[in-house]
Coordinates of C-alpha atoms in Angstrom, one line a residue:
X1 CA -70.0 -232.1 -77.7
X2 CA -72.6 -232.5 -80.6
X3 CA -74.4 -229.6 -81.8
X4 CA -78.1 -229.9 -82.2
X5 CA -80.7 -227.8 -83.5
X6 CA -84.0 -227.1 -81.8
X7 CA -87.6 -226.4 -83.0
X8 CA -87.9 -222.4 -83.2
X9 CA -90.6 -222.7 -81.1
X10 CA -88.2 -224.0 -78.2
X11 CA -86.1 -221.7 -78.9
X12 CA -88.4 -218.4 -78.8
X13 CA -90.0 -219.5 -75.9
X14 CA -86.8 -219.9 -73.9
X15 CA -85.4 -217.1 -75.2
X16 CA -88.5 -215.0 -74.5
X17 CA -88.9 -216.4 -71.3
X18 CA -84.9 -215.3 -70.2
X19 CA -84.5 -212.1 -71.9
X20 CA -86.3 -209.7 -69.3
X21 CA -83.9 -211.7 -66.6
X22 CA -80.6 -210.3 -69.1
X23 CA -82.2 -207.2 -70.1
X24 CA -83.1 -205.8 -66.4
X25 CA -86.5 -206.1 -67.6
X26 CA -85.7 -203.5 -70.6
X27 CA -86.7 -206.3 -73.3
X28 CA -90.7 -207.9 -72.8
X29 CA -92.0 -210.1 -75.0
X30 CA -95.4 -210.2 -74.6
X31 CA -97.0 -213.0 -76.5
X32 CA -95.3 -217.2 -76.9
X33 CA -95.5 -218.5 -80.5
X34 CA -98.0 -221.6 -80.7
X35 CA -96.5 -225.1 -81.9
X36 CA -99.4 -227.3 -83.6
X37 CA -98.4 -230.9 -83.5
X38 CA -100.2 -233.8 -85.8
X39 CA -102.1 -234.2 -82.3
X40 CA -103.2 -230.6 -81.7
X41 CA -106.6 -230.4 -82.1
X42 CA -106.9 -227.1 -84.0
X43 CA -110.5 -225.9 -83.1
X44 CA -109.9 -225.9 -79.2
X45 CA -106.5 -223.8 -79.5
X46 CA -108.6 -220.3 -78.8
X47 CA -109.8 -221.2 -76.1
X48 CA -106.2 -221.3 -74.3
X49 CA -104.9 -218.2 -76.5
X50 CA -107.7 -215.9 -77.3
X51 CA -105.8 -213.3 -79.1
X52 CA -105.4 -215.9 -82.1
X53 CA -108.9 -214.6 -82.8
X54 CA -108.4 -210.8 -81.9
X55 CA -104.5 -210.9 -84.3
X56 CA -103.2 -211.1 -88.0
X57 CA -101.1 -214.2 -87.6
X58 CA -98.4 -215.7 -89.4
X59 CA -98.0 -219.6 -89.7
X60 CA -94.7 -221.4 -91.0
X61 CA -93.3 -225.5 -90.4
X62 CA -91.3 -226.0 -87.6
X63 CA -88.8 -228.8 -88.5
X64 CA -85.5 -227.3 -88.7
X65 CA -85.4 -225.7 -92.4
X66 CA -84.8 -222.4 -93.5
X67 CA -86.2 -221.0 -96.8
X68 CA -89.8 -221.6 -95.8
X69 CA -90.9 -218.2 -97.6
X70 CA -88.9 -219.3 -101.0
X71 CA -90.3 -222.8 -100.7
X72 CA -94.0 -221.5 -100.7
X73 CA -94.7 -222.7 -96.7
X74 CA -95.3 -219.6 -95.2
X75 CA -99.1 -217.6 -95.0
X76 CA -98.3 -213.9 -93.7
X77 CA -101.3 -211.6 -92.4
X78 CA -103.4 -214.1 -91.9
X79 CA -106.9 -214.6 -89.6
X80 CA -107.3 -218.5 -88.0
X81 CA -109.5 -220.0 -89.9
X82 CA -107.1 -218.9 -92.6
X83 CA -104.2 -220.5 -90.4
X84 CA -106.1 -223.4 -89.4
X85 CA -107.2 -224.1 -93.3
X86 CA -103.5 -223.5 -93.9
X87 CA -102.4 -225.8 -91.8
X88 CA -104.7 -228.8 -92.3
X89 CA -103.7 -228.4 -95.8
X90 CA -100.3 -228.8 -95.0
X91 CA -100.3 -231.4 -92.4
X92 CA -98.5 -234.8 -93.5
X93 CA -97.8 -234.1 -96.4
X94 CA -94.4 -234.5 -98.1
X95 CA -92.6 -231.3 -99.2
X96 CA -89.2 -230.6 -100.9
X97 CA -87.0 -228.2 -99.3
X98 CA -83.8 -227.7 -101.9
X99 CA -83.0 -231.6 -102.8
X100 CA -84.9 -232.5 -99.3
X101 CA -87.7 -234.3 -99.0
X102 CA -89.7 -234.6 -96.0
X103 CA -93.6 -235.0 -93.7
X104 CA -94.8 -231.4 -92.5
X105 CA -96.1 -232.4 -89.4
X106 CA -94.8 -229.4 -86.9
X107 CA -96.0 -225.6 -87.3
X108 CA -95.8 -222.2 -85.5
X109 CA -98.1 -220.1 -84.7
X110 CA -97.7 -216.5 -83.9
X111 CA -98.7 -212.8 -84.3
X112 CA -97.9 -211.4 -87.5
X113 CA -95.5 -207.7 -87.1
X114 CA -96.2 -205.3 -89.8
X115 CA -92.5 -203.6 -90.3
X116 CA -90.0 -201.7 -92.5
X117 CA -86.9 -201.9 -90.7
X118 CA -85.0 -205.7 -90.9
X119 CA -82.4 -206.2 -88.7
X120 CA -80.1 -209.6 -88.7
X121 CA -77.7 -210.9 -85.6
X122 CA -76.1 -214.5 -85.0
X123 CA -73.7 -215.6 -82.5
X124 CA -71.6 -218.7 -82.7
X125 CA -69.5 -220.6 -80.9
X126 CA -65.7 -221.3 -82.7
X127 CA -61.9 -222.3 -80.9
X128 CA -61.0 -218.9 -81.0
X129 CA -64.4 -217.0 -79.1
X130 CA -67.8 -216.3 -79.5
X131 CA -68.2 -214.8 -83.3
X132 CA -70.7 -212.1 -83.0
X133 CA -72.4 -210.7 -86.3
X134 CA -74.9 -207.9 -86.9
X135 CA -76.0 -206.1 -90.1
X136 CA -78.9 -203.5 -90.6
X137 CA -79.8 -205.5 -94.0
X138 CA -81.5 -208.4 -92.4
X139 CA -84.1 -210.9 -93.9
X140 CA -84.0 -214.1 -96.4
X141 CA -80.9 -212.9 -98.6
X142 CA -78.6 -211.7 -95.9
X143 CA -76.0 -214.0 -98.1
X144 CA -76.4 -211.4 -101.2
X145 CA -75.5 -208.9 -98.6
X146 CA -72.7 -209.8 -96.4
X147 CA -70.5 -207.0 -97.2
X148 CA -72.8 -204.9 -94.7
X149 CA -72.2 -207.6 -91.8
X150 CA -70.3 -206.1 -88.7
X151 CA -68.3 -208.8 -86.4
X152 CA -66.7 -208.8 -83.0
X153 CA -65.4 -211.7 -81.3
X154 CA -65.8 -212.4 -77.3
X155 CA -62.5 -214.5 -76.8
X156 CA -62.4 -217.4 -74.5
X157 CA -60.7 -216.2 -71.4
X158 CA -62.6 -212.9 -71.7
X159 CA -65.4 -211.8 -69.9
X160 CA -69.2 -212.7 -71.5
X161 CA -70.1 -209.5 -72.4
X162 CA -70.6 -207.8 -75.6
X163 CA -69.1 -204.3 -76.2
X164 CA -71.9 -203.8 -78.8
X165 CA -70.2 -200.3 -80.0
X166 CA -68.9 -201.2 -83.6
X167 CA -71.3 -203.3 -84.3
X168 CA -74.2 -200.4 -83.6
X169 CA -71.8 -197.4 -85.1
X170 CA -74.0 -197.2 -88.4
X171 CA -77.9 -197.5 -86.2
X172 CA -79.6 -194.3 -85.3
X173 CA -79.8 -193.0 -81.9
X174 CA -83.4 -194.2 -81.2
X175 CA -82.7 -197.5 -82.3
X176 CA -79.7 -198.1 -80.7
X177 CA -81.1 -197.5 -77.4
X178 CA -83.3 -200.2 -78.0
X179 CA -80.8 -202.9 -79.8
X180 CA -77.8 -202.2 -77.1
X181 CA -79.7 -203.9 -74.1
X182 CA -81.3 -206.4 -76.7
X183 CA -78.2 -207.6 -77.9
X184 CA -76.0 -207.4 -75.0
X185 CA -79.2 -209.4 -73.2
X186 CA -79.1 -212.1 -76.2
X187 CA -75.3 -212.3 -76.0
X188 CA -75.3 -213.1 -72.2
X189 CA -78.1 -215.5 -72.4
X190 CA -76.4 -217.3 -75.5
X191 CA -73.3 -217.7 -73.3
X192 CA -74.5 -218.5 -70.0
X193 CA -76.7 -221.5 -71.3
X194 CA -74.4 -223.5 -73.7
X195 CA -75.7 -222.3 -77.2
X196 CA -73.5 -223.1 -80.1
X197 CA -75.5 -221.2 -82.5
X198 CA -78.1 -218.4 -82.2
X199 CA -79.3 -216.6 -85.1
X200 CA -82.4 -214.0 -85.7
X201 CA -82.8 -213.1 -88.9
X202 CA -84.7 -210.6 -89.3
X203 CA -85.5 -209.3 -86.5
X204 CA -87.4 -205.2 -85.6
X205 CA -88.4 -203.1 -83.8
X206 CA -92.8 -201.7 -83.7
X207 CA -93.7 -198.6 -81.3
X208 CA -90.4 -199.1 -79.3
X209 CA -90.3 -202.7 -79.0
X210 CA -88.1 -205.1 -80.7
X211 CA -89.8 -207.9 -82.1
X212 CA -88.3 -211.4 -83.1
X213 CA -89.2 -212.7 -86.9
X214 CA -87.3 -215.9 -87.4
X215 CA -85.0 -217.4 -84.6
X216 CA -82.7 -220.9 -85.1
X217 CA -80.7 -222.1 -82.5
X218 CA -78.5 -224.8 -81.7
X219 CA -76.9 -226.5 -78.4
X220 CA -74.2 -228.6 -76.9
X221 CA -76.1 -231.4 -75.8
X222 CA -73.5 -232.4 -73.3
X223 CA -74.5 -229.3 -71.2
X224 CA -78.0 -230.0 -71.0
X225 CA -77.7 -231.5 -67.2
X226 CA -76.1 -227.6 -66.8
X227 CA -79.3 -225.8 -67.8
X228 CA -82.2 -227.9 -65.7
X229 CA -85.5 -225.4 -65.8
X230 CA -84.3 -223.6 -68.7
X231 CA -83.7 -225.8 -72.1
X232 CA -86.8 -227.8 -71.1
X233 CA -87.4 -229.0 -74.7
X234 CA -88.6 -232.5 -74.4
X235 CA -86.9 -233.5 -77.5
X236 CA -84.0 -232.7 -79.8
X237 CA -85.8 -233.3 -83.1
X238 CA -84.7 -235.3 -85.9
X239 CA -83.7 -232.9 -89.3
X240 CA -85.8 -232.9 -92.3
X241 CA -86.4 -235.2 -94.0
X242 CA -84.3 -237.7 -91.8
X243 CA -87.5 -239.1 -90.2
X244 CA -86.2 -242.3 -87.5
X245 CA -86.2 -245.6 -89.2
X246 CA -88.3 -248.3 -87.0
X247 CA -84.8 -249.6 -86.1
X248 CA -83.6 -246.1 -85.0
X249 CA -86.9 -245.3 -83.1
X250 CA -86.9 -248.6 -81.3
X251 CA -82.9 -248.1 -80.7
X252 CA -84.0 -244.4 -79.3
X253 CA -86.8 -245.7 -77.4
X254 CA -83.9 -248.3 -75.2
X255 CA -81.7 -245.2 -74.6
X256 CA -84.4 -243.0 -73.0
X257 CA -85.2 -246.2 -70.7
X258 CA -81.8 -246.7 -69.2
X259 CA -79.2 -245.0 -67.6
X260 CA -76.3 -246.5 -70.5
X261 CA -76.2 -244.7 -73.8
X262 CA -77.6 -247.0 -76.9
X263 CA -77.2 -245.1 -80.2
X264 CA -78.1 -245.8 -83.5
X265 CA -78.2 -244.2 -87.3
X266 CA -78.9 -246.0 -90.2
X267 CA -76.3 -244.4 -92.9
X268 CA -76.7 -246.8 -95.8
X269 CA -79.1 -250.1 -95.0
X270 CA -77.3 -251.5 -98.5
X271 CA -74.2 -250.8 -97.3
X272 CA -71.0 -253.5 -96.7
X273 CA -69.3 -252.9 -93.5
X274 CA -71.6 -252.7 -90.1
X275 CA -70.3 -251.6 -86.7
X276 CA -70.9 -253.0 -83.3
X277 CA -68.7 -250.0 -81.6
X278 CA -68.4 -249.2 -77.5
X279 CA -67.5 -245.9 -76.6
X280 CA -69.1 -242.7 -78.2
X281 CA -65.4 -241.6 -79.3
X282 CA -64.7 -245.2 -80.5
X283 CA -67.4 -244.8 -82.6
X284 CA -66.3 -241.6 -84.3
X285 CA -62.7 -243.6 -85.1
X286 CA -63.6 -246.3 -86.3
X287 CA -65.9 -244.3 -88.5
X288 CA -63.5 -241.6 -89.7
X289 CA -61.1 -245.0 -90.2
X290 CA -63.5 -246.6 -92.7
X291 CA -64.0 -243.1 -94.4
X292 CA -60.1 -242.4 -94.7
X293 CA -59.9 -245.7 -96.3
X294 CA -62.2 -245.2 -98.9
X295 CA -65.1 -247.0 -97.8
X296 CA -67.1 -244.4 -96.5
X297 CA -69.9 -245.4 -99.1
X298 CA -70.1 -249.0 -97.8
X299 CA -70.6 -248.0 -94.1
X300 CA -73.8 -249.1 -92.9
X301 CA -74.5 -247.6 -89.9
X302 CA -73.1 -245.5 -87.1
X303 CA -74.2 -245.9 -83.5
X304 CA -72.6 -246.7 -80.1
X305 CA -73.2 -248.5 -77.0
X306 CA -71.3 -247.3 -73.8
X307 CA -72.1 -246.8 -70.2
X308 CA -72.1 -250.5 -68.9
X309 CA -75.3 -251.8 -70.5
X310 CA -77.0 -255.1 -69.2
X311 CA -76.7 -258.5 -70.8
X312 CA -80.2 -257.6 -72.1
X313 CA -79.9 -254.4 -73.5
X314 CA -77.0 -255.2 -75.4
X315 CA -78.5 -258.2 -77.0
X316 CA -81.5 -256.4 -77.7
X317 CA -79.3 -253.5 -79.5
X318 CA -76.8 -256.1 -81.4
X319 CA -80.4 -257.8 -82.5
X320 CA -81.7 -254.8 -84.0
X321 CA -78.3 -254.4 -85.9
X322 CA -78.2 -257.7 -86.8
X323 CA -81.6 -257.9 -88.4
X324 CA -81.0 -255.0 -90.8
X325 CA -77.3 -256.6 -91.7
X326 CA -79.0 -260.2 -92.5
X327 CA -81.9 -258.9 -95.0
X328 CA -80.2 -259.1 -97.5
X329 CA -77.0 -260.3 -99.6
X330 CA -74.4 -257.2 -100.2
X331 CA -75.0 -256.3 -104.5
X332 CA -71.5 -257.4 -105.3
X333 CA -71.7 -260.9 -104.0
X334 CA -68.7 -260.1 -101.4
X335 CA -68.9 -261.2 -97.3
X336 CA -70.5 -258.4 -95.5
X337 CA -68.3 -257.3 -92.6
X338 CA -69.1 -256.8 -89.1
X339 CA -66.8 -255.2 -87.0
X340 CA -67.5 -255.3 -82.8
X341 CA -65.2 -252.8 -81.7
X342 CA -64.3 -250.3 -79.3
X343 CA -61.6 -248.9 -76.9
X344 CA -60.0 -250.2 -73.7
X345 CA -63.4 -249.5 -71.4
X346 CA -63.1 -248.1 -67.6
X347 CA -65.9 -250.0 -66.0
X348 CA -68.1 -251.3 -68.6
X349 CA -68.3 -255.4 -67.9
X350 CA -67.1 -256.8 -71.6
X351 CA -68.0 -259.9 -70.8
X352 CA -71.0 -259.2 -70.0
X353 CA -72.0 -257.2 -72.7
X354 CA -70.3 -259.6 -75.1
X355 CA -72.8 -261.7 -73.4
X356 CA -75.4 -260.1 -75.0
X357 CA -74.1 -259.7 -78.1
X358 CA -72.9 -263.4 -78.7
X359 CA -76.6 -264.1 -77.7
X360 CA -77.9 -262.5 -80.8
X361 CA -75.4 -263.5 -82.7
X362 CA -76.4 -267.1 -81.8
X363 CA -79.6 -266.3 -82.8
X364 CA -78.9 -265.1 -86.5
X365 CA -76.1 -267.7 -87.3
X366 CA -78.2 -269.4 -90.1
X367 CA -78.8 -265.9 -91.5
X368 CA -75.2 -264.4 -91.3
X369 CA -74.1 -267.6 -92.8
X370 CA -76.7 -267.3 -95.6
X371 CA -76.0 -263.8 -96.4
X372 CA -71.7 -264.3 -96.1
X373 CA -70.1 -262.4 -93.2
X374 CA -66.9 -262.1 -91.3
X375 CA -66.9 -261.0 -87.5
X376 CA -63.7 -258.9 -86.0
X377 CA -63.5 -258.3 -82.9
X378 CA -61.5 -255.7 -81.1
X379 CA -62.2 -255.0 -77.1
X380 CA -60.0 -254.9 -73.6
X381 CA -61.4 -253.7 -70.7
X382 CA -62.7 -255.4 -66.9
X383 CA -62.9 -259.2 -67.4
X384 CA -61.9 -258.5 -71.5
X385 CA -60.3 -261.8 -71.5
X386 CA -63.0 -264.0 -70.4
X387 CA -65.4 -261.9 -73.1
X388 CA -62.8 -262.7 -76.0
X389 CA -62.8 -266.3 -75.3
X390 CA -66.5 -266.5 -75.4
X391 CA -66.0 -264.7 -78.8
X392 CA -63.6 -267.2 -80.1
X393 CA -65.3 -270.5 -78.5
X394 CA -68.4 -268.9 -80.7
X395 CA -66.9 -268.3 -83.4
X396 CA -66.1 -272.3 -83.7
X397 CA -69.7 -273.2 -82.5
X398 CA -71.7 -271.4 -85.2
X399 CA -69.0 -272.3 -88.5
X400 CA -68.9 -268.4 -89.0
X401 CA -65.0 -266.8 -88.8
X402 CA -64.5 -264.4 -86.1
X403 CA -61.3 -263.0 -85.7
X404 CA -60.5 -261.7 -81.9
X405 CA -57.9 -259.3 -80.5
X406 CA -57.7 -257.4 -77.5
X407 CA -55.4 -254.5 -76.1
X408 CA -52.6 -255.8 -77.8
X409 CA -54.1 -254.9 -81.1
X410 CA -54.3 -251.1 -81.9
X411 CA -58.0 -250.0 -81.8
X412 CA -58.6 -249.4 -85.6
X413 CA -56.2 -252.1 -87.1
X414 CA -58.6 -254.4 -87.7
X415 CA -60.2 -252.2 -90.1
X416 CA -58.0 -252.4 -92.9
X417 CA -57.5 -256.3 -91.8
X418 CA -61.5 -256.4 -92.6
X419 CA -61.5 -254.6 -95.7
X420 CA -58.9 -256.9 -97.1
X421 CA -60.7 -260.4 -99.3
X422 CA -58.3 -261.9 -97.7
X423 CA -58.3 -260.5 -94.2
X424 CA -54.3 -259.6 -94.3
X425 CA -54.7 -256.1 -95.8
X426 CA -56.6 -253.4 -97.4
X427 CA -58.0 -254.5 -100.5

């Protein structure tokens, strides 16, 4: 499971779209927020939402930060022409968030809530039960304020609803008439449709209604086949200021056009040590291997290919890899290291993917040799033994060492072989 974070806009417009379904109808929201994209074109947007002209609106980037208001990104009460100004300002420009630096190129839209009252909730997802926390002190310092944070936990085996008594003990009568439904309604909708994390803070309540300020929101990724017609998001977007390298976009751009997984972050482009892995829980090993031996600095990338990719897509994805490795010679004059690992695979052909790979590797002999690099090679699997020989007879061909193992080798033991001058140990 990895947990990813949405665009608030995706978020409140699910949620706003489900809540009347979890509520019996007791919680409306009226009005969807606006997203304005570096394509949006501004001047057109009241004619498909005419109360942006009738409403004081409130406008705020929608990249996955918090502490827009303390970083100076956020105009409250204001008209759209304000909003549009605002935002044309704004648009792809660079902007430090903390020690982050990143484009604005995403912002919300929506109707600005005069209020008094701020209320704060999350829910998260842990081992031990859905951790459920509430305080009557919302808004942007809830931190400074923690002490007046009520919690109850939904275990596991227990049913998924929230007895919302403690945490609403302090909240006047009126209120809590209102925020019982609302919360019990969020909890069953945060349960039912694989959220990991789902915060509002702050949110209120305006002539009876409650009315969501600032929502974030996070999923399991693996359950999105579970929730077809519901998180219909498009994309899981990047965080900020981690924009997709060309390499990473292009790698991206492969997985969403086949039905085999092709993954690929850059971590440090100057780095030592690159990774070939199969196997999305390969790649975590082999990565938490190189960390626990020190070298976490000098890993390169992180990535996986899994799912019984062609011949061609795997060359294509070993290419790209390939390409960043070879730019360069490593800063301290030592061999790079690539290691092509991964476990003992169900049905993914490793000779054919091998294919692939031994294709590109073909390809960028003169450069691997020109830069310094040593190959292992770690693999079993359907037809493993023909794939390792074609690793071996290239190995010869090309005048670059490659040293090959299969199943009789533990997964990760040809880490510490690699990280060794010497190949026999770790250096």
């Amino acid at each position: 499971m990895a947990r990813r974070g949405i665009r608030e806009y995706d978020a409140k417009r699910v949620f706003y779209r489900m809540m009347p379904k979890y509520t019996g109808e007791k919680v409306v929201f009226d009005i969807m927020p606006i997203l304005v994209g570096p394509d949006t074109d501004l001047d057109k947007l009241p004619e498909e939402n005419g109360w942006l002209e009738n409403m004081r609106l409130v406008v705020k980037p929608d990249q996955l930060f918090g502490k827009r208001g303390k970083s100076g990104l956020v105009l409250l009460n204001c008209s759209f022409d304000e909003a549009r100004k605002f935002i044309r300002s704004k648009m792809g420009k660079t902007a430090k968030v903390g020690k982050v630096k990143g484009k604005l190129e995403y912002f919300l839209i929506e109707p600005f809530i005069p209020h008094d009252a701020e209320f704060y909730v999350a829910m998260k997802m842990e081992a031990d039960g859905d951790h459920v926390y509430f305080s009557t002190e919302g808004g942007v310092d809830i931190e400074s304020v923690w002490d007046t944070v009520k919690e109850v936990v939904v275990g596991p085996m227990d049913e998924p609803e929230l007895d919302t008594s403690s945490l609403l003990s302090d909240v006047k009568e009126g209120d809590r008439k209102l925020l019982e439904p609302f919360l019990k309604g969020m909890y069953r909708f945060f349960a039912n449709h694989d959220l990991v994390y789902l915060e509002i803070n702050p949110f209120t309540i305006v002539d009876g209604k409650v009315k969501v300020l600032d929502m974030v929101a996070k999923l399991d990724d693996t359950a999105m086949w579970q929730n077809v017609g519901v998180w219909d998001i498009g994309e899981f977007p990047s965080p900020f200021g981690m924009e997709p390298t060309r390499e990473e976009a292009y790698i991206k751009s492969l997985d969403e056009k086949t039905g085999a997984s092709l993954k690929l972050t850059i971590l440090n482009p100057e780095g030592r040590i690159w990774t070939m892995v199969a196997g999305g829980g390969a790649s975590v090993v082999y990565a938490d291997t190189i960390t626990d031996l020190g070298y976490g600095r000098e890993l390169a990338n992180y990535g996986e290919y899994s799912g019984n990719p062609s011949t061609e897509e795997t060359y294509l994805y070993a290419k790209t890899i390939l390409s960043l490795m070879t730019r360069k010679k490593h800063r301290s004059g030592k061999e790079k290291i690539l290691i092509i690992g991964g476990g003992i695979a169900n049905f993914t052909d490793v000779a054919n993917t091998f294919t692939g790979i031994i294709q590109a590797l073909r390809e960028y002999a003169d450069r691997l040799k020109k830069i310094g690099v040593r190959i292992y090679v770690r693999r079993g699997g359907p037809n493993y033994k023909a794939g390792l020989e074609k690793m071996r007879a290239l190995g010869e061909e090309i005048g670059i060492p490659i040293h090959v193992y299969g199943p009789e080798m533990h997964m990760t033991s040809i880490i510490p072989m690699a990280l060794s001058d010497e190949g026999k140990g770790v250096a």
